[in-house]
Short mmCIF file of C-alpha atoms in Angstrom, two decimals:
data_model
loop_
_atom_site.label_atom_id
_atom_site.label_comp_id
_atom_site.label_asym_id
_atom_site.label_seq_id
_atom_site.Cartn_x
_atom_site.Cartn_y
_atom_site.Cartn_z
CA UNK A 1 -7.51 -5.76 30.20
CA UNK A 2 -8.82 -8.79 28.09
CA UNK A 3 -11.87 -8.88 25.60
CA UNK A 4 -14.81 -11.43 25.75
CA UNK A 5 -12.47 -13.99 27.69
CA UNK A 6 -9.79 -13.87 25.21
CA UNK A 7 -6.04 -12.82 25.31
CA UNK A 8 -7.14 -10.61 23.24
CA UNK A 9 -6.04 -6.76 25.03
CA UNK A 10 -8.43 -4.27 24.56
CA UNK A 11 -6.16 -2.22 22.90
CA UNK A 12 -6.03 -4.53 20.31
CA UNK A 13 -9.48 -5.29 20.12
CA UNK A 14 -9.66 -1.25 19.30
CA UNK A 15 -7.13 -1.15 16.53
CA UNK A 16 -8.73 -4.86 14.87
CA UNK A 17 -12.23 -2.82 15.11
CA UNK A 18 -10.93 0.63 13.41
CA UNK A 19 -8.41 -1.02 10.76
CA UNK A 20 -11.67 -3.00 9.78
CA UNK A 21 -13.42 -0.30 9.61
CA UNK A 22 -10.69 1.46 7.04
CA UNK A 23 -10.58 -1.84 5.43
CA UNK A 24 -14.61 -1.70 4.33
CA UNK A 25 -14.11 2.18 3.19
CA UNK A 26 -11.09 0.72 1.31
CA UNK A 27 -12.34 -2.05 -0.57
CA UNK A 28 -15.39 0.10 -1.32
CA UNK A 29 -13.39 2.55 -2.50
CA UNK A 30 -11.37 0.32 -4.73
CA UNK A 31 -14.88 -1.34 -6.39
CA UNK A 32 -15.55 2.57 -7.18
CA UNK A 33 -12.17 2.61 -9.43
CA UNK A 34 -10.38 -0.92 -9.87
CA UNK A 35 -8.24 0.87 -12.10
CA UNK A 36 -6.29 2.28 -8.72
CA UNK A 37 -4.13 -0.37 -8.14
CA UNK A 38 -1.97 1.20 -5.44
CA UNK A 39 -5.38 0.82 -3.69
CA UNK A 40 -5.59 -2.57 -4.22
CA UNK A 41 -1.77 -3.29 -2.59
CA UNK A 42 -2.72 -1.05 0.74
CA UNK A 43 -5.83 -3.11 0.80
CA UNK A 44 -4.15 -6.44 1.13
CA UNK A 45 -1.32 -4.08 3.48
CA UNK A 46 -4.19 -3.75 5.59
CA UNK A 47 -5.68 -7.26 5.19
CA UNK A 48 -2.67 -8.58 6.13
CA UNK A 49 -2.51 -5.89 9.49
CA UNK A 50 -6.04 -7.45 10.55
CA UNK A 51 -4.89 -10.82 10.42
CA UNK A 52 -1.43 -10.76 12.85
CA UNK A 53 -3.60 -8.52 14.81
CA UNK A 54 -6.62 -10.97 15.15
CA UNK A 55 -4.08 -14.23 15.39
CA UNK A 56 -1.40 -12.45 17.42
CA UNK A 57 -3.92 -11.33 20.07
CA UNK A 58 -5.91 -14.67 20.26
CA UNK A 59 -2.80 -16.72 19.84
CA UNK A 60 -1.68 -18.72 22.41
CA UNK A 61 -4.83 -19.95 24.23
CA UNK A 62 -5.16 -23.36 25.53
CA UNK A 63 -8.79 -22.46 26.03
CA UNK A 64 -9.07 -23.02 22.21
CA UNK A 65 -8.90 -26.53 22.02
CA UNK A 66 -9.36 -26.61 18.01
CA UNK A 67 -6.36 -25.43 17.14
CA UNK A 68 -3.31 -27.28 19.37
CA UNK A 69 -0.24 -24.78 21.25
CA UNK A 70 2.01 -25.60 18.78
CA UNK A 71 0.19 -24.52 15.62
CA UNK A 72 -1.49 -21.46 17.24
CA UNK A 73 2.37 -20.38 17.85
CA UNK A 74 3.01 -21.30 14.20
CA UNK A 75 0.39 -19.40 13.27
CA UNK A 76 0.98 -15.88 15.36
CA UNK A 77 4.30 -15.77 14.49
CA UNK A 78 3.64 -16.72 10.50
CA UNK A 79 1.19 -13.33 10.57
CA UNK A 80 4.55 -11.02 11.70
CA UNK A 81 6.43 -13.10 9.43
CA UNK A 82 3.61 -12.58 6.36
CA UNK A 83 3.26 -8.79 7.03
CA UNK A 84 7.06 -8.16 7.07
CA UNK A 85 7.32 -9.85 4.35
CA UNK A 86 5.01 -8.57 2.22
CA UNK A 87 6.61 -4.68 2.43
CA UNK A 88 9.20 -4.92 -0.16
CA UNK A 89 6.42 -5.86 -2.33
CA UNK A 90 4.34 -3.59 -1.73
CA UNK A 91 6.73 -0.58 -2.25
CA UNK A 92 7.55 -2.17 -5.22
CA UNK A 93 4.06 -2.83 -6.72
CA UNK A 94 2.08 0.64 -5.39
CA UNK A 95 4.87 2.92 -5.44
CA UNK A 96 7.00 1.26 -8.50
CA UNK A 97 10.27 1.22 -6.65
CA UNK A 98 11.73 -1.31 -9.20
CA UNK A 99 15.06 -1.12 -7.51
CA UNK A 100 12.97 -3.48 -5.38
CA UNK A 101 12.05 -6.63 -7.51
CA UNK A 102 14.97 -8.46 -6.11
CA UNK A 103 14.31 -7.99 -2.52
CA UNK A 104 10.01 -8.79 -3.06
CA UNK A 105 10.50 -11.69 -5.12
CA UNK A 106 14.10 -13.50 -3.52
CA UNK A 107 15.19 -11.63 -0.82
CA UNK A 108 12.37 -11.80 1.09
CA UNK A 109 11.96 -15.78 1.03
CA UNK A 110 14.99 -16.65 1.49
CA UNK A 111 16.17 -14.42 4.46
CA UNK A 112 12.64 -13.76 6.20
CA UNK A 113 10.32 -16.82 5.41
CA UNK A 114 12.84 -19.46 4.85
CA UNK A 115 13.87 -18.82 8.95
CA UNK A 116 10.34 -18.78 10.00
CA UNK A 117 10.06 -22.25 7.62
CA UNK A 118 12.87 -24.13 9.48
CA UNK A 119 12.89 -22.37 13.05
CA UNK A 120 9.30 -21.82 13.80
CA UNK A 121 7.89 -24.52 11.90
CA UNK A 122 10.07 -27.53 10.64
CA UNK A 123 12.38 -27.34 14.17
CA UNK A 124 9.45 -26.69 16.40
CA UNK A 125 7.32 -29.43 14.91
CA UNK A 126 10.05 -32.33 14.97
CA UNK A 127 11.13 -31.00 18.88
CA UNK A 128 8.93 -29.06 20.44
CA UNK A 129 11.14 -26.37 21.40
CA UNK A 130 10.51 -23.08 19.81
CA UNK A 131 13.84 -20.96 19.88
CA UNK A 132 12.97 -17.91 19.16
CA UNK A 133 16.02 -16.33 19.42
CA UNK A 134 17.92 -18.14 17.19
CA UNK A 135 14.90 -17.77 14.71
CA UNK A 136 15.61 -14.32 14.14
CA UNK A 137 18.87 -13.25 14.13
CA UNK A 138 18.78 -13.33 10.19
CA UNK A 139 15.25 -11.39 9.71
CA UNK A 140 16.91 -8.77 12.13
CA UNK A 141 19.90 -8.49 9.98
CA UNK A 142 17.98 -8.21 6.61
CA UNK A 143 14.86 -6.15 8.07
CA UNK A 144 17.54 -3.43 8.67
CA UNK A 145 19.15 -3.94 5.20
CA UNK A 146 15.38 -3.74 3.89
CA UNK A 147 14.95 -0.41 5.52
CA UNK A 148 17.61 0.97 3.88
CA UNK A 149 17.68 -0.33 0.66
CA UNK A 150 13.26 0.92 0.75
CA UNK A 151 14.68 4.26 1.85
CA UNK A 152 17.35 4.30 -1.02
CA UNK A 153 14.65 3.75 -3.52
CA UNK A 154 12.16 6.04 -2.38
CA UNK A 155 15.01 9.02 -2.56
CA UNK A 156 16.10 7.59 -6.11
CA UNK A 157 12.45 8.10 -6.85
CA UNK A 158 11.68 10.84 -5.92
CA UNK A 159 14.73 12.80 -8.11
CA UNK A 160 13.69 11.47 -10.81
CA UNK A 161 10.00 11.89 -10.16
CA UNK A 162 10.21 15.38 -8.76
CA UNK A 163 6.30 15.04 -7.49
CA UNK A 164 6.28 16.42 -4.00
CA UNK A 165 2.97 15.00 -2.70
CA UNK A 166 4.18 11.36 -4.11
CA UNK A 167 7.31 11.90 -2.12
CA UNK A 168 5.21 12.52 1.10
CA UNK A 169 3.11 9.68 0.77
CA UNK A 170 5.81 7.25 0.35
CA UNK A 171 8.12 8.67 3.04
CA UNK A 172 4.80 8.72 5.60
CA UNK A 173 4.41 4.67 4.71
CA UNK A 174 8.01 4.03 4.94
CA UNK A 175 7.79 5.57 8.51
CA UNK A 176 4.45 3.16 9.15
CA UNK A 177 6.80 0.03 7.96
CA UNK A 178 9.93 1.45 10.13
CA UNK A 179 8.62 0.08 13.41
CA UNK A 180 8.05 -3.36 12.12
CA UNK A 181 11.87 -3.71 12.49
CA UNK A 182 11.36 -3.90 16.23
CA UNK A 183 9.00 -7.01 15.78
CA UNK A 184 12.63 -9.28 15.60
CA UNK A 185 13.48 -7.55 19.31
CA UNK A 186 9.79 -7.95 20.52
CA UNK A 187 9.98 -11.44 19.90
CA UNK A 188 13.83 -11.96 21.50
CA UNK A 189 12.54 -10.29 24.58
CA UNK A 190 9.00 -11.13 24.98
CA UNK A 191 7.16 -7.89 25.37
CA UNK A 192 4.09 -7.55 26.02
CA UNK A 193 1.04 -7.53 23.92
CA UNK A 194 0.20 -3.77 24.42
CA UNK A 195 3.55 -2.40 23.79
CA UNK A 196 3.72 -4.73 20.26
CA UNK A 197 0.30 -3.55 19.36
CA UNK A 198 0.87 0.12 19.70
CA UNK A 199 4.21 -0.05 18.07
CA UNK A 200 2.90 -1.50 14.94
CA UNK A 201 -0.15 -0.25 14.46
CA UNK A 202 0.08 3.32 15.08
CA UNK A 203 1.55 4.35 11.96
CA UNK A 204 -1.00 2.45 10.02
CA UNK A 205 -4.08 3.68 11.39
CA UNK A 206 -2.69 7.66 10.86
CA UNK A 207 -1.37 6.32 7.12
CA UNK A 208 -4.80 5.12 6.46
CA UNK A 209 -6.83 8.27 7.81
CA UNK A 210 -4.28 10.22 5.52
CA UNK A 211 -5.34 7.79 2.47
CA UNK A 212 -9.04 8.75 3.41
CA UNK A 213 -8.99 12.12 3.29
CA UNK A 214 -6.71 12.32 0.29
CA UNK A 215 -9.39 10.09 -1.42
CA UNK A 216 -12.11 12.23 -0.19
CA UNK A 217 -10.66 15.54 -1.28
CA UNK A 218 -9.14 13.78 -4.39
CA UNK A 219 -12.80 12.92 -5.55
CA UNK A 220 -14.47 16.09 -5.10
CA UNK A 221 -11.44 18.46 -6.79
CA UNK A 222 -12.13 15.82 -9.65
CA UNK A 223 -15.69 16.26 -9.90
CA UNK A 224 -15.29 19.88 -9.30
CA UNK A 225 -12.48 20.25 -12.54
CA UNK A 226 -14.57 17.80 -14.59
CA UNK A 227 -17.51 19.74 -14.39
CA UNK A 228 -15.68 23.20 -14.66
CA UNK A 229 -14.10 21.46 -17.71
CA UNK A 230 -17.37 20.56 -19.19
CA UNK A 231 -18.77 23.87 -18.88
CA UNK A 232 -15.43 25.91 -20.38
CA UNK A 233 -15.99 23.16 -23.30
CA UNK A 234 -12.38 21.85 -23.12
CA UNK A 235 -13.94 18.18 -23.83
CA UNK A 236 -15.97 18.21 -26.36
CA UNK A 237 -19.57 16.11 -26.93
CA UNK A 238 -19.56 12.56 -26.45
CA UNK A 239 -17.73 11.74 -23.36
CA UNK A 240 -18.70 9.57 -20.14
CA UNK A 241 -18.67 11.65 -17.10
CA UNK A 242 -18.30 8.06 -15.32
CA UNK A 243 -15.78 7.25 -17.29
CA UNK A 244 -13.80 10.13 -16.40
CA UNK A 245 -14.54 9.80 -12.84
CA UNK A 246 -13.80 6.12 -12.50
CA UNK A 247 -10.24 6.49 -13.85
CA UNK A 248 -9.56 8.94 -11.48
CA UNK A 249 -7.98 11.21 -13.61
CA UNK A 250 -6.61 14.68 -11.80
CA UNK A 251 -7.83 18.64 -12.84
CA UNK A 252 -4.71 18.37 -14.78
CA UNK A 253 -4.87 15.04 -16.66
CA UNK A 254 -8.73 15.77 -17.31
CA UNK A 255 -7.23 19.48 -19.05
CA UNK A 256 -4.70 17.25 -21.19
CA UNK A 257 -7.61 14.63 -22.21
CA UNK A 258 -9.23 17.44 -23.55
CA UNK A 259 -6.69 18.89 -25.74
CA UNK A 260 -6.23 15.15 -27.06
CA UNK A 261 -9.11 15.18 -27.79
CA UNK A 262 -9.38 18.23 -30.08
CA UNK A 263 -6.13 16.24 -31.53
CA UNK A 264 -3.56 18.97 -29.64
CA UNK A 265 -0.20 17.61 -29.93
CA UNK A 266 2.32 18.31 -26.82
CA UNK A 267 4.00 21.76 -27.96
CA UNK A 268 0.78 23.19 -28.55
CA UNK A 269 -0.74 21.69 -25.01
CA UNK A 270 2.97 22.81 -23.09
CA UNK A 271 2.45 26.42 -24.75
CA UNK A 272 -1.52 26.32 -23.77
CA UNK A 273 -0.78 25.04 -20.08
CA UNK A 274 2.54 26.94 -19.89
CA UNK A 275 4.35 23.76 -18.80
CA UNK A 276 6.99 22.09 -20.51
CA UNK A 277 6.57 18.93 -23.20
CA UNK A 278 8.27 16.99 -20.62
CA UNK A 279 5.84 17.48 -18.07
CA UNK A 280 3.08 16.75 -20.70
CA UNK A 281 4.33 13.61 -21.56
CA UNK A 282 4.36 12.46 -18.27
CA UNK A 283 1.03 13.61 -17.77
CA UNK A 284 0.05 11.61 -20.65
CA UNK A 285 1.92 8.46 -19.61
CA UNK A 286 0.26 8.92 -16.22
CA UNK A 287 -3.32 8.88 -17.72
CA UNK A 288 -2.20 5.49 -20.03
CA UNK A 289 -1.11 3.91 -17.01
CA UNK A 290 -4.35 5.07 -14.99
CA UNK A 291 -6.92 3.52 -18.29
CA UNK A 292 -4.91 0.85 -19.28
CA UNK A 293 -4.60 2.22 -22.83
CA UNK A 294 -1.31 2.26 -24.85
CA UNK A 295 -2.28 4.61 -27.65
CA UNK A 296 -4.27 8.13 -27.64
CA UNK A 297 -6.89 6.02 -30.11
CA UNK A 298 -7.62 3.92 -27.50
CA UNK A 299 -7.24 6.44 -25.01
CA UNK A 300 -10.44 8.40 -26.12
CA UNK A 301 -12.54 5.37 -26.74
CA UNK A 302 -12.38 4.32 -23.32
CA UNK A 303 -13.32 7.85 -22.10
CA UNK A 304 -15.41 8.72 -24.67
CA UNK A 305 -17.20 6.10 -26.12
CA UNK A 306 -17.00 3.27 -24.03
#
């Protein structure tokens, strides 16, 4: 069943209308604390999702005379290629999988959009004849390398990380991204619109009601600790409540600010917390990396005085 006369399925037109939806509470939520960068990656993850969704349903139609056959089959097939693509960079950029840099910034050109380039744009422009299948036998090859090599990274990670809930939310995207490895065999075999749509866009939409709720429930423990904080008289007089709130600093990291600010150093925090200086000074680097400051100076004037 087609929407408004398009080749759009309605299927699609249901997932385009929800992921824009999660989209608007996204980007909202990312004015609230640009400091959240993560955020800012799964928002263009998602911009990206709305675009092959909008192009690859609408895409071909020789109803739209604007836009000729050719380029509209440029064009739906760039928006797989774009989304693939961009994966290895996002794991590396929200998740800091470093052991991917290589893969986002070479890898990915050269053995997902440099087919696309010749095969689905330079070929198919000079000849007219779009073969697909020859087109991508190498992004097949490498999208399976990619999900191991993400997989390999997020285990490495999470050993030396040893944070639970982090480990949960990156093994839940990497099991969004998975299906995308099926796009190459979609596109040998021609499936239909309904089976592509559902295959990679299911993951997303549960990933993204996951990310709201987390955000939801993140903001009100925050508030909650904050204010508990306040009133215990673990942070002392001049502070920004905003401040504290816009950083999104944890019950935990909000505890630690405190004792910083009283001019604690880590043994005497560890002993006060009854955690180890270890876990305090990754606590600490957490909270630098969240406010952008590089020294506990500079630290406090941002929270305090800015």
């Amino acid at each position: 069943m087609l929407v408004f006369g398009t080749q759009i399925h309605i299927v699609t037109f249901i997932f385009i209308v929800m992921e824009a939806g999660m989209f608007i509470f996204q980007f909202f939520y990312y004015q609230f604390r640009p400091q959240d960068k993560s955020r800012l990656w799964y928002l263009l993850l998602l911009a990206l999702l709305l675009f092959y969704n909008i192009t690859g349903g609408l895409f071909p139609d020789d109803k739209i005379t604007l836009i000729s056959i050719p380029t509209q089959m440029m064009i739906a097939y760039g928006s797989g290629f774009l989304m693939a693509s961009y994966f290895p960079f996002y794991f590396y950029k929200a998740f800091d999988l470093k052991a991917l840099r290589w893969h986002a910034l070479y890898g990915v050109p050269f053995f997902l959009m440099a087919p696309y380039l010749l095969f689905f744009v330079i070929v198919y422009a000079i000849n007219g004849n779009l073969n697909i299948k020859l087109g991508v036998v190498i992004p097949f090859i490498y999208s399976l390398v990619l999900l191991w090599v993400i997989l390999k990274a997020i285990r490495n990670h999470y050993k030396e990380d040893k944070n639970h809930k982090n480990a949960i939310e990156e093994i839940a995207v990497y099991c969004a991204v998975s299906p995308w490895t099926a796009m190459t065999v979609f596109s040998w075999f021609q499936v239909s619109q309904l089976v592509e749509v559902l295959c990679t866009n299911f993951g997303f939409i549960t990933i993204t009601i996951i990310f709201i709720l987390k955000a939801i429930r993140n903001t009100r423990q925050e508030y909650e600790a904050f204010i508990a904080i306040k009133t215990n008289g673990n942070i002392q007089e001049g502070f920004s409540a905003e401040n504290f709130l816009t950083y999104g600093l944890t019950k935990r990291e909000i505890e630690i600010v405190g004792f910083i600010h009283r001019g604690s150093k880590n043994k005497v925090i560890a002993d006060s917390l009854n955690i180890s200086e270890g876990t305090v000074k990754k606590h600490i680097e957490n909270i630098f990396n969240k406010t952008g400051a590089t020294s506990r100076v500079e630290l406090l004037h941002k929270l305090y005085f800015k």
